[in-house]
Amino acid sequence: MNQIFTDDALTRSIRHNVLKATPRSDVSTRTIIVSNRVPTPSEKAATAGGLAVALADAVRPGTIWFGWSGKRADETSKVANITVHDDVTYATIDIAEQDYYKFYAGFSNAALWPLFHFRTGLLRFNRPDYEAYRTVNRAFAEALVPLLKPDDLIWIHDYQLMTMAAELRALGVTNRIGFFLHIPFVPPALLQVLPAANEIVAGLSACDVVGFQTAGDCKAFLDSAELLLNAHPDAEGRYYHDNRMIHAVVTPIGIDAQKFSQLARRAEVTADARRLRESLGERALVLGVDRLDYSKGLPQRFDAFGRLLYTYPQHRRRVNFLQIAARSRQEVGSYQTLRRELDRKAGDINGEFSDFDWVPLRYMTHAVRRSAIAGFYRRAQIGLVTPLRDGMNLVAKEYVAAQDEQDPGVLVLSRFAGAADELTEALIVNPFDADEVAEAIHLGLTMGLEERRERHEALLAKVRYSNASRYCEAFLGYLKDPN
Ligand code: ADQ
């Protein structure tokens, strides 16, 4: 059976890096990571290759990782289930079936996700969903409190848990609390579309540190705090609310570039990479790798590829576009609609341009092993990363890290991905303009070796610098520092 892809970019970043950033010597201060989903050690062993190795390298003793077990039950657990593995404590709770759907598919993914990706037309708000969101955030807080020691640092992750800090404060927790938002934040004019906008901003303002991927997201949040809470942020992003100081910071997420480059080099000799190479022959590969999500701009990307074949007939029969779009959140209606739209567009393009021995667009909707993806990136002349909005987009960074430095491919990157703030040597495009994206693909396919190397060298230096450990150190640095 095809594997269905879950939101595990976040999980993976935490697993590989956040835990690693907790210094061994710092025995009095524990870091408590809170995320919606926590894979248990046994699950990890079963689902991820090389995980034992990754854990041995990444996990620091003493850390607690708290969140949902992945199980739906009759009732939400009041007490966390504890598993200790390699001196790391995994503390998980089950969520009541009746709350889960409204919390996750409802308010989190049918209201917050579309809104924060600037898609107000897709926003579905209703009060029972929002109530369930509050209930689940409260349940997280209640189950975490008994585990806390006074000096623990609490680091909450992402949009599913935006009101949890406020619940912790209501329960009397005085620990330092940090929150990092992995997705974009919207300017106040958009945020106010959400009936619960004030509670969301107030919920985040119960933290000591609130972190964002880009300066634009951070500014949008501060503007919202100013408008909705009457806060007065200073130039450093600090403001007071309820007699406490909140610091809004920018700590962009990154990957372990060194490890990913190695993975890509090794992947070149695997059976998957060989099969892909053989299937392509001499043809160039344009590659897209995403969760099947409307924020990723897949219909627009398919259109752009169609425009490439139409406007630049010299690429016909000489190029293949492979789009790996792993299904996710299929319980949300807009994701089902997207899938049907892509099926149709893929059929249209292949119907129009295919030959008896060449099919231009290959499109698959199941997840592919990480090692295989790394090898595919390395084979691709073009990495096509064109979200309509994205917090960071780690695929862009992975593509850069995976390239052969002597003969690198070209990254075509949406200006609306957080990664575009850093990766300015990519070919930056507006994903809404199919002709502009087609031109960029053409430019990339015909770019000389020298320019490709120059661009790649600059990009790689940035991906290596702004890496996962730096992200964790930067955030935890702010969280530890009360000034
Ligand atoms: P995502 O929206 O999931 O993450 P992204 O940052 O691109 O997006 O991460 C996707 C990860 O999943 C990458 O590691 C990629 O290799 C992998 N992946 C994607 N498609 C896959 C597929 N078809 N099969 C297998 N693996 C696949 C959220 C935010 C982002 C933010 C991250 C981290 O939406 O903006 O960058 O969190 O903060």
Short mmCIF file of C-alpha atoms and ligand atoms in Angstrom, two decimals:
data_model
loop_
_atom_site.label_atom_id
_atom_site.label_comp_id
_atom_site.label_asym_id
_atom_site.label_seq_id
_atom_site.Cartn_x
_atom_site.Cartn_y
_atom_site.Cartn_z
CA MET A 1 0.00 0.00 0.00
CA ASN A 2 1.19 3.48 -0.75
CA GLN A 3 2.52 5.37 2.18
CA ILE A 4 0.61 8.47 3.16
CA PHE A 5 2.79 11.37 4.11
CA THR A 6 2.35 13.11 7.44
CA ASP A 7 3.61 16.56 8.42
CA ASP A 8 6.99 15.34 9.36
CA ALA A 9 9.32 18.10 8.23
CA LEU A 10 8.83 19.56 11.66
CA THR A 11 9.11 16.25 13.43
CA ARG A 12 12.30 15.48 11.59
CA SER A 13 13.87 18.87 12.34
CA ILE A 14 13.10 18.42 15.99
CA ARG A 15 14.32 14.86 16.10
CA HIS A 16 17.58 15.57 14.37
CA ASN A 17 18.38 18.94 15.73
CA VAL A 18 16.43 20.46 18.56
CA LEU A 19 17.37 17.75 20.95
CA LYS A 20 20.94 17.96 19.81
CA ALA A 21 21.09 21.60 20.79
CA THR A 22 20.50 20.93 24.47
CA PRO A 23 23.97 21.18 26.00
CA ARG A 24 25.02 18.09 27.96
CA SER A 25 26.66 20.11 30.69
CA ASP A 26 23.52 22.14 31.40
CA VAL A 27 22.13 19.67 33.91
CA SER A 28 19.87 22.00 35.88
CA THR A 29 17.93 23.27 32.87
CA ARG A 30 15.93 20.74 30.94
CA THR A 31 14.44 21.52 27.55
CA ILE A 32 10.89 20.40 27.02
CA ILE A 33 9.94 20.20 23.39
CA VAL A 34 6.20 20.31 22.71
CA SER A 35 4.82 19.48 19.29
CA ASN A 36 1.47 18.23 18.10
CA ARG A 37 2.81 14.84 17.11
CA VAL A 38 5.50 12.85 18.89
CA PRO A 39 6.67 9.64 17.30
CA THR A 40 7.53 7.06 19.94
CA PRO A 41 10.91 5.35 19.75
CA SER A 42 9.28 2.11 18.57
CA GLU A 43 7.32 3.91 15.85
CA LYS A 44 10.44 5.65 14.70
CA ALA A 45 12.33 2.42 14.41
CA ALA A 46 9.53 1.01 12.31
CA THR A 47 8.98 3.96 10.01
CA ALA A 48 12.29 5.63 9.40
CA GLY A 49 15.45 4.20 7.99
CA GLY A 50 18.65 4.83 9.83
CA LEU A 51 16.74 6.28 12.71
CA ALA A 52 18.70 4.57 15.41
CA VAL A 53 21.82 6.18 14.00
CA ALA A 54 20.15 9.59 13.79
CA LEU A 55 19.00 9.29 17.38
CA ALA A 56 22.38 8.26 18.69
CA ASP A 57 23.78 11.38 17.13
CA ALA A 58 20.98 13.80 17.89
CA VAL A 59 19.32 13.13 21.19
CA ARG A 60 20.76 14.60 24.31
CA PRO A 61 20.07 13.02 27.69
CA GLY A 62 17.54 14.75 29.88
CA THR A 63 15.28 16.22 27.22
CA ILE A 64 11.54 15.67 27.35
CA TRP A 65 9.52 15.55 24.12
CA PHE A 66 5.85 16.06 24.84
CA GLY A 67 2.82 15.81 22.53
CA TRP A 68 0.16 13.69 20.94
CA SER A 69 0.75 9.94 20.70
CA GLY A 70 -0.97 9.65 17.33
CA LYS A 71 -3.79 7.68 18.99
CA ARG A 72 -7.43 8.75 19.13
CA ALA A 73 -9.30 7.46 22.16
CA ASP A 74 -12.72 7.75 23.80
CA GLU A 75 -11.32 10.43 26.09
CA THR A 76 -8.29 12.72 26.02
CA SER A 77 -5.63 11.47 28.46
CA LYS A 78 -5.27 13.44 31.66
CA VAL A 79 -1.85 11.97 32.39
CA ALA A 80 0.96 11.58 29.89
CA ASN A 81 2.24 8.16 28.99
CA ILE A 82 5.99 8.13 29.60
CA THR A 83 8.59 6.20 27.65
CA VAL A 84 12.27 6.72 28.27
CA HIS A 85 14.63 5.83 25.51
CA ASP A 86 18.35 6.60 25.55
CA ASP A 87 17.75 9.00 28.44
CA VAL A 88 15.21 10.99 26.45
CA THR A 89 11.69 11.07 27.88
CA TYR A 90 8.84 10.78 25.40
CA ALA A 91 5.66 11.96 27.10
CA THR A 92 2.51 11.49 25.05
CA ILE A 93 -1.22 11.83 25.43
CA ASP A 94 -4.10 10.37 23.40
CA ILE A 95 -6.72 12.78 22.10
CA ALA A 96 -10.49 12.17 22.25
CA GLU A 97 -11.86 11.17 18.88
CA GLN A 98 -14.61 13.80 19.06
CA ASP A 99 -12.11 16.64 19.63
CA TYR A 100 -9.41 15.46 17.31
CA TYR A 101 -11.18 15.95 14.03
CA LYS A 102 -12.41 19.43 14.94
CA PHE A 103 -9.03 20.42 16.38
CA TYR A 104 -6.85 19.04 13.61
CA ALA A 105 -8.81 18.83 10.35
CA GLY A 106 -11.07 21.67 11.55
CA PHE A 107 -9.55 24.71 13.20
CA SER A 108 -5.86 23.86 12.62
CA ASN A 109 -6.02 22.83 8.99
CA ALA A 110 -9.22 24.36 7.63
CA ALA A 111 -8.89 27.74 9.37
CA LEU A 112 -5.36 28.54 10.56
CA TRP A 113 -3.45 26.81 7.75
CA PRO A 114 -5.29 28.49 4.83
CA LEU A 115 -5.37 31.88 6.56
CA PHE A 116 -1.68 31.84 7.42
CA HIS A 117 -0.95 30.93 3.79
CA PHE A 118 -2.94 33.96 2.63
CA ARG A 119 -5.86 31.85 1.35
CA THR A 120 -8.83 33.47 3.05
CA GLY A 121 -11.13 31.99 0.39
CA LEU A 122 -10.39 28.51 1.74
CA LEU A 123 -10.84 29.45 5.40
CA ARG A 124 -13.62 27.52 7.15
CA PHE A 125 -14.35 28.79 10.64
CA ASN A 126 -16.89 27.47 13.07
CA ARG A 127 -17.13 27.76 16.82
CA PRO A 128 -17.19 24.05 17.70
CA ASP A 129 -13.88 23.59 15.83
CA TYR A 130 -12.35 26.52 17.67
CA GLU A 131 -13.66 25.25 21.01
CA ALA A 132 -12.08 21.86 20.31
CA TYR A 133 -8.79 23.61 19.50
CA ARG A 134 -8.92 25.38 22.86
CA THR A 135 -9.86 22.14 24.60
CA VAL A 136 -6.94 20.23 23.10
CA ASN A 137 -4.49 23.06 23.87
CA ARG A 138 -5.77 23.05 27.45
CA ALA A 139 -5.43 19.27 27.68
CA PHE A 140 -1.82 19.53 26.48
CA ALA A 141 -1.12 22.12 29.18
CA GLU A 142 -2.82 20.11 31.94
CA ALA A 143 -0.91 16.95 31.12
CA LEU A 144 2.40 18.79 30.88
CA VAL A 145 2.20 20.63 34.22
CA PRO A 146 2.86 17.59 36.47
CA LEU A 147 6.07 16.89 34.54
CA LEU A 148 7.54 20.37 35.00
CA LYS A 149 10.45 21.41 37.19
CA PRO A 150 10.95 25.09 38.01
CA ASP A 151 13.95 25.66 35.70
CA ASP A 152 12.64 23.78 32.68
CA LEU A 153 12.60 25.64 29.38
CA ILE A 154 9.43 24.93 27.42
CA TRP A 155 9.62 25.15 23.63
CA ILE A 156 6.26 24.82 21.87
CA HIS A 157 6.10 24.22 18.11
CA ASP A 158 3.68 25.39 15.47
CA TYR A 159 0.19 26.52 14.67
CA GLN A 160 -1.70 23.64 16.30
CA LEU A 161 -0.58 24.87 19.73
CA MET A 162 -0.89 28.65 19.61
CA THR A 163 -2.97 28.97 22.78
CA MET A 164 -1.14 26.39 24.88
CA ALA A 165 1.18 28.91 26.55
CA ALA A 166 -1.82 30.91 27.76
CA GLU A 167 -3.28 27.72 29.27
CA LEU A 168 0.02 26.99 31.00
CA ARG A 169 0.07 30.50 32.49
CA ALA A 170 -3.54 30.07 33.63
CA LEU A 171 -2.40 26.96 35.48
CA GLY A 172 0.27 29.00 37.26
CA VAL A 173 3.32 27.99 35.21
CA THR A 174 6.09 30.58 35.52
CA ASN A 175 8.76 28.78 33.49
CA ARG A 176 10.25 30.43 30.42
CA ILE A 177 8.11 29.48 27.45
CA GLY A 178 9.11 29.80 23.80
CA PHE A 179 7.02 29.25 20.69
CA PHE A 180 8.23 28.82 17.12
CA LEU A 181 5.88 29.19 14.17
CA HIS A 182 6.95 27.03 11.23
CA ILE A 183 4.47 28.58 8.80
CA PRO A 184 4.11 32.24 7.73
CA PHE A 185 2.35 34.88 9.83
CA VAL A 186 -0.13 37.23 8.15
CA PRO A 187 -0.44 41.03 8.38
CA PRO A 188 -3.20 42.28 10.71
CA ALA A 189 -5.63 43.10 7.91
CA LEU A 190 -5.68 39.41 7.01
CA LEU A 191 -5.44 38.08 10.55
CA GLN A 192 -8.57 39.95 11.53
CA VAL A 193 -10.56 37.81 9.12
CA LEU A 194 -10.26 35.12 11.79
CA PRO A 195 -12.91 35.59 14.48
CA ALA A 196 -10.44 34.26 17.09
CA ALA A 197 -7.60 36.60 16.02
CA ASN A 198 -7.30 38.37 19.38
CA GLU A 199 -7.14 35.13 21.35
CA ILE A 200 -4.44 33.80 19.03
CA VAL A 201 -2.22 36.86 19.43
CA ALA A 202 -2.90 36.97 23.18
CA GLY A 203 -2.17 33.24 23.39
CA LEU A 204 1.23 33.75 21.80
CA SER A 205 1.85 36.74 24.05
CA ALA A 206 1.78 34.40 27.05
CA CYS A 207 5.23 33.23 25.86
CA ASP A 208 8.55 34.85 26.66
CA VAL A 209 9.91 34.29 23.16
CA VAL A 210 7.97 33.93 19.92
CA GLY A 211 10.07 32.90 16.90
CA PHE A 212 9.44 33.24 13.18
CA GLN A 213 11.07 32.06 9.96
CA THR A 214 11.50 35.50 8.37
CA ALA A 215 11.67 39.18 9.28
CA GLY A 216 8.41 39.70 7.33
CA ASP A 217 6.55 37.15 9.47
CA CYS A 218 7.95 38.67 12.65
CA LYS A 219 6.89 42.16 11.59
CA ALA A 220 3.40 40.94 10.68
CA PHE A 221 3.07 39.47 14.17
CA LEU A 222 4.31 42.63 15.90
CA ASP A 223 1.93 44.75 13.81
CA SER A 224 -0.90 42.45 14.88
CA ALA A 225 0.09 42.69 18.56
CA GLU A 226 0.14 46.46 18.20
CA LEU A 227 -3.27 46.60 16.60
CA LEU A 228 -5.09 43.89 18.51
CA LEU A 229 -3.46 44.10 21.96
CA ASN A 230 -2.49 47.75 21.88
CA ALA A 231 1.12 46.66 22.43
CA HIS A 232 4.07 49.00 21.77
CA PRO A 233 6.92 46.91 20.40
CA ASP A 234 10.42 48.42 20.49
CA ALA A 235 12.90 48.22 17.61
CA GLU A 236 14.20 44.89 18.96
CA GLY A 237 10.77 43.26 18.82
CA ARG A 238 10.06 43.43 22.56
CA TYR A 239 6.74 44.48 24.05
CA TYR A 240 4.79 44.18 27.27
CA HIS A 241 1.51 42.39 27.70
CA ASP A 242 -0.15 41.45 31.00
CA ASN A 243 2.92 42.80 32.86
CA ARG A 244 5.28 40.43 31.11
CA MET A 245 7.83 41.10 28.40
CA ILE A 246 7.55 39.19 25.10
CA HIS A 247 10.41 39.04 22.62
CA ALA A 248 9.56 38.34 18.97
CA VAL A 249 12.59 36.96 17.13
CA VAL A 250 13.64 35.66 13.72
CA THR A 251 15.33 32.26 13.78
CA PRO A 252 15.09 30.66 10.31
CA ILE A 253 15.09 26.88 10.26
CA GLY A 254 17.72 24.91 8.36
CA ILE A 255 18.84 21.40 7.55
CA ASP A 256 21.91 19.37 8.46
CA ALA A 257 23.53 20.20 5.13
CA GLN A 258 26.62 18.05 5.64
CA LYS A 259 24.58 14.96 6.38
CA PHE A 260 22.20 15.59 3.51
CA SER A 261 25.05 16.01 1.01
CA GLN A 262 26.47 12.67 2.14
CA LEU A 263 23.06 11.05 1.81
CA ALA A 264 22.76 12.36 -1.76
CA ARG A 265 26.23 11.15 -2.71
CA ARG A 266 25.53 7.70 -1.34
CA ALA A 267 22.09 7.61 -2.95
CA GLU A 268 23.62 7.92 -6.42
CA VAL A 269 24.53 4.26 -6.41
CA THR A 270 21.21 2.93 -5.10
CA ALA A 271 18.74 0.90 -7.13
CA ASP A 272 16.17 3.73 -7.08
CA ALA A 273 18.64 6.24 -8.49
CA ARG A 274 19.71 3.75 -11.17
CA ARG A 275 16.11 3.10 -12.16
CA LEU A 276 15.46 6.82 -12.45
CA ARG A 277 18.65 7.37 -14.49
CA GLU A 278 17.79 4.51 -16.84
CA SER A 279 14.26 5.74 -17.33
CA LEU A 280 15.50 9.21 -18.23
CA GLY A 281 18.34 8.30 -20.54
CA GLU A 282 19.94 11.55 -21.76
CA ARG A 283 16.92 13.67 -20.94
CA ALA A 284 17.12 16.51 -18.41
CA LEU A 285 15.11 16.18 -15.19
CA VAL A 286 12.98 18.94 -13.68
CA LEU A 287 12.01 17.85 -10.17
CA GLY A 288 9.34 18.94 -7.69
CA VAL A 289 9.05 17.38 -4.21
CA ASP A 290 6.24 18.50 -1.95
CA ARG A 291 3.42 17.43 0.28
CA LEU A 292 0.25 17.54 -1.78
CA ASP A 293 -0.87 20.87 -0.38
CA TYR A 294 -2.47 23.91 -2.00
CA SER A 295 0.18 26.17 -0.48
CA LYS A 296 2.81 24.51 -2.67
CA GLY A 297 1.49 25.95 -5.95
CA LEU A 298 1.28 22.64 -7.80
CA PRO A 299 -1.46 23.50 -10.35
CA GLN A 300 0.42 26.70 -11.22
CA ARG A 301 3.64 24.67 -11.52
CA PHE A 302 2.01 22.20 -13.89
CA ASP A 303 0.78 25.14 -15.98
CA ALA A 304 4.29 26.58 -16.06
CA PHE A 305 5.70 23.28 -17.31
CA GLY A 306 3.03 23.24 -20.01
CA ARG A 307 4.07 26.78 -20.99
CA LEU A 308 7.70 25.65 -21.19
CA LEU A 309 6.85 22.92 -23.68
CA TYR A 310 4.61 25.26 -25.64
CA THR A 311 6.94 28.29 -25.75
CA TYR A 312 10.26 26.46 -26.06
CA PRO A 313 9.61 23.46 -28.33
CA GLN A 314 13.33 22.65 -28.28
CA HIS A 315 12.80 21.05 -24.87
CA ARG A 316 10.15 18.64 -26.09
CA ARG A 317 11.40 15.04 -25.85
CA ARG A 318 14.54 16.37 -24.11
CA VAL A 319 13.13 16.97 -20.66
CA ASN A 320 11.03 15.17 -18.05
CA PHE A 321 9.23 16.78 -15.16
CA LEU A 322 8.86 14.51 -12.13
CA GLN A 323 6.52 15.77 -9.44
CA ILE A 324 6.46 13.82 -6.20
CA ALA A 325 3.44 15.09 -4.28
CA ALA A 326 2.85 12.96 -1.23
CA ARG A 327 -0.77 12.93 -0.09
CA SER A 328 -1.47 14.60 3.23
CA ARG A 329 -4.48 15.76 5.28
CA GLN A 330 -6.90 13.93 3.03
CA GLU A 331 -9.65 14.38 5.58
CA VAL A 332 -9.78 18.09 4.62
CA GLY A 333 -12.03 18.77 1.61
CA SER A 334 -9.77 21.31 -0.13
CA TYR A 335 -7.01 18.68 -0.35
CA GLN A 336 -9.31 16.27 -2.18
CA THR A 337 -10.28 19.01 -4.64
CA LEU A 338 -6.61 19.80 -5.26
CA ARG A 339 -5.83 16.21 -6.02
CA ARG A 340 -8.57 16.01 -8.66
CA GLU A 341 -7.36 19.27 -10.23
CA LEU A 342 -3.80 17.95 -10.51
CA ASP A 343 -4.94 14.62 -11.96
CA ARG A 344 -6.76 16.55 -14.66
CA LYS A 345 -3.92 18.97 -15.40
CA ALA A 346 -1.37 16.16 -15.62
CA GLY A 347 -3.66 14.37 -18.07
CA ASP A 348 -4.08 17.53 -20.15
CA ILE A 349 -0.34 18.19 -20.43
CA ASN A 350 0.55 14.60 -21.21
CA GLY A 351 -2.36 14.35 -23.65
CA GLU A 352 -1.15 17.43 -25.50
CA PHE A 353 2.61 16.85 -25.64
CA SER A 354 3.33 13.11 -25.19
CA ASP A 355 4.85 11.06 -27.96
CA PHE A 356 4.69 7.28 -28.34
CA ASP A 357 8.04 6.97 -26.52
CA TRP A 358 7.99 10.06 -24.30
CA VAL A 359 5.65 11.19 -21.54
CA PRO A 360 6.70 14.66 -20.35
CA LEU A 361 5.13 14.79 -16.88
CA ARG A 362 5.43 12.07 -14.24
CA TYR A 363 3.33 12.67 -11.21
CA MET A 364 3.09 10.46 -8.14
CA THR A 365 1.19 10.96 -4.91
CA HIS A 366 2.95 8.75 -2.43
CA ALA A 367 5.88 9.52 -0.19
CA VAL A 368 9.30 8.43 -1.31
CA ARG A 369 12.14 7.36 0.97
CA ARG A 370 14.41 10.19 2.02
CA SER A 371 17.49 8.49 0.65
CA ALA A 372 15.81 8.05 -2.75
CA ILE A 373 14.71 11.69 -2.79
CA ALA A 374 18.27 12.81 -2.07
CA GLY A 375 19.46 10.83 -5.10
CA PHE A 376 16.69 12.26 -7.28
CA TYR A 377 17.65 15.83 -6.30
CA ARG A 378 21.21 15.10 -7.35
CA ARG A 379 20.12 13.86 -10.77
CA ALA A 380 17.82 16.85 -11.39
CA GLN A 381 19.03 19.73 -13.59
CA ILE A 382 16.24 21.89 -12.14
CA GLY A 383 14.83 21.90 -8.62
CA LEU A 384 11.41 23.47 -8.99
CA VAL A 385 10.26 24.94 -5.67
CA THR A 386 7.34 27.26 -6.35
CA PRO A 387 5.01 27.51 -3.34
CA LEU A 388 2.42 30.30 -3.34
CA ARG A 389 3.39 30.82 0.32
CA ASP A 390 5.71 28.83 2.55
CA GLY A 391 7.18 29.32 6.00
CA MET A 392 10.67 28.28 4.90
CA ASN A 393 10.58 25.31 2.50
CA LEU A 394 13.25 22.80 3.35
CA VAL A 395 13.08 21.15 -0.07
CA ALA A 396 14.90 24.21 -1.50
CA LYS A 397 17.72 23.73 1.00
CA GLU A 398 17.86 19.97 0.51
CA TYR A 399 18.09 20.42 -3.27
CA VAL A 400 21.07 22.74 -2.90
CA ALA A 401 22.82 20.43 -0.41
CA ALA A 402 22.31 17.40 -2.66
CA GLN A 403 24.01 18.82 -5.78
CA ASP A 404 27.28 17.67 -7.25
CA GLU A 405 29.46 20.74 -6.69
CA GLN A 406 31.32 20.14 -9.96
CA ASP A 407 28.16 20.01 -12.04
CA PRO A 408 25.29 21.44 -10.02
CA GLY A 409 21.68 21.90 -11.04
CA VAL A 410 19.71 25.14 -10.83
CA LEU A 411 17.18 26.03 -8.15
CA VAL A 412 14.04 27.82 -9.36
CA LEU A 413 12.51 29.30 -6.23
CA SER A 414 9.30 31.16 -5.43
CA ARG A 415 9.75 34.61 -3.97
CA PHE A 416 6.98 33.67 -1.51
CA ALA A 417 8.95 30.89 0.19
CA GLY A 418 10.74 31.95 3.37
CA ALA A 419 13.86 30.40 1.84
CA ALA A 420 13.89 33.15 -0.82
CA ASP A 421 15.02 35.65 1.82
CA GLU A 422 18.27 33.72 2.14
CA LEU A 423 18.72 31.87 -1.17
CA THR A 424 18.95 34.93 -3.40
CA GLU A 425 21.26 33.25 -5.96
CA ALA A 426 18.45 30.92 -7.02
CA LEU A 427 16.34 31.92 -10.02
CA ILE A 428 13.64 33.74 -8.08
CA VAL A 429 10.18 33.66 -9.65
CA ASN A 430 6.61 34.71 -9.05
CA PRO A 431 4.78 31.36 -9.07
CA PHE A 432 1.55 32.98 -10.24
CA ASP A 433 3.19 33.88 -13.57
CA ALA A 434 3.41 30.64 -15.59
CA ASP A 435 5.44 32.33 -18.33
CA GLU A 436 7.98 33.70 -15.88
CA VAL A 437 8.44 30.26 -14.31
CA ALA A 438 8.73 28.67 -17.78
CA GLU A 439 11.41 31.24 -18.71
CA ALA A 440 13.33 30.46 -15.52
CA ILE A 441 13.22 26.71 -16.24
CA HIS A 442 14.45 27.42 -19.77
CA LEU A 443 17.22 29.64 -18.40
CA GLY A 444 18.23 26.94 -15.95
CA LEU A 445 18.25 24.21 -18.58
CA THR A 446 20.50 26.27 -20.84
CA MET A 447 22.74 27.84 -18.18
CA GLY A 448 26.51 27.38 -18.61
CA LEU A 449 28.58 25.40 -16.12
CA GLU A 450 30.44 28.42 -14.77
CA GLU A 451 27.31 30.33 -13.82
CA ARG A 452 25.73 27.22 -12.33
CA ARG A 453 28.80 26.65 -10.18
CA GLU A 454 28.95 30.26 -9.04
CA ARG A 455 25.32 30.35 -8.04
CA HIS A 456 25.52 26.97 -6.35
CA GLU A 457 28.65 27.82 -4.39
CA ALA A 458 26.95 30.88 -2.91
CA LEU A 459 23.75 28.96 -2.16
CA LEU A 460 25.58 26.06 -0.55
CA ALA A 461 27.53 28.39 1.73
CA LYS A 462 24.22 29.82 2.96
CA VAL A 463 22.55 26.43 3.42
CA ARG A 464 25.56 25.24 5.40
CA TYR A 465 25.66 28.38 7.51
CA SER A 466 21.99 28.75 8.31
CA ASN A 467 21.72 25.14 9.39
CA ALA A 468 19.61 23.20 11.83
CA SER A 469 21.96 23.47 14.81
CA ARG A 470 22.26 27.22 14.36
CA TYR A 471 18.46 27.47 14.35
CA CYS A 472 18.20 25.58 17.62
CA GLU A 473 21.06 27.38 19.29
CA ALA A 474 19.67 30.74 18.25
CA PHE A 475 16.18 30.01 19.54
CA LEU A 476 17.30 28.40 22.79
CA GLY A 477 19.76 31.26 23.25
CA TYR A 478 16.85 33.73 23.27
CA LEU A 479 14.79 31.45 25.47
CA LYS A 480 17.53 31.16 28.09
CA ASP A 481 18.28 34.87 28.10
CA PRO A 482 15.68 36.81 30.08
CA ASN A 483 16.91 40.13 28.65
P1 ADQ B 1 6.25 21.41 5.04
O1 ADQ B 1 5.09 22.21 4.59
O2 ADQ B 1 6.01 19.94 5.19
O3 ADQ B 1 6.86 21.98 6.41
P2 ADQ B 1 8.97 21.63 3.76
O4 ADQ B 1 9.71 22.61 4.58
O5 ADQ B 1 9.27 21.75 2.32
O6 ADQ B 1 7.39 21.69 3.91
O7 ADQ B 1 9.41 20.18 4.24
C1 ADQ B 1 9.04 19.04 3.59
C2 ADQ B 1 9.94 17.89 4.02
O8 ADQ B 1 9.30 16.69 3.70
C3 ADQ B 1 11.28 17.89 3.35
O9 ADQ B 1 12.22 17.37 4.23
C4 ADQ B 1 11.06 16.95 2.17
O10 ADQ B 1 12.20 16.23 1.78
C5 ADQ B 1 10.01 16.01 2.69
N1 ADQ B 1 9.06 15.68 1.63
C6 ADQ B 1 8.32 16.56 0.93
N2 ADQ B 1 7.60 15.91 0.01
C7 ADQ B 1 7.90 14.62 0.12
C8 ADQ B 1 7.48 13.48 -0.57
N3 ADQ B 1 6.65 13.58 -1.59
N4 ADQ B 1 7.98 12.29 -0.17
C9 ADQ B 1 8.85 12.23 0.85
N5 ADQ B 1 9.30 13.29 1.52
C10 ADQ B 1 8.83 14.47 1.16
C11 ADQ B 1 6.49 23.02 7.35
C12 ADQ B 1 6.31 24.41 6.73
C13 ADQ B 1 7.54 24.82 5.97
C14 ADQ B 1 8.77 24.75 6.89
C15 ADQ B 1 8.83 23.41 7.62
C16 ADQ B 1 9.93 23.39 8.69
O11 ADQ B 1 5.18 24.43 5.88
O12 ADQ B 1 7.42 26.12 5.44
O13 ADQ B 1 9.94 24.91 6.11
O14 ADQ B 1 7.60 23.12 8.26
O15 ADQ B 1 9.86 24.50 9.51
#
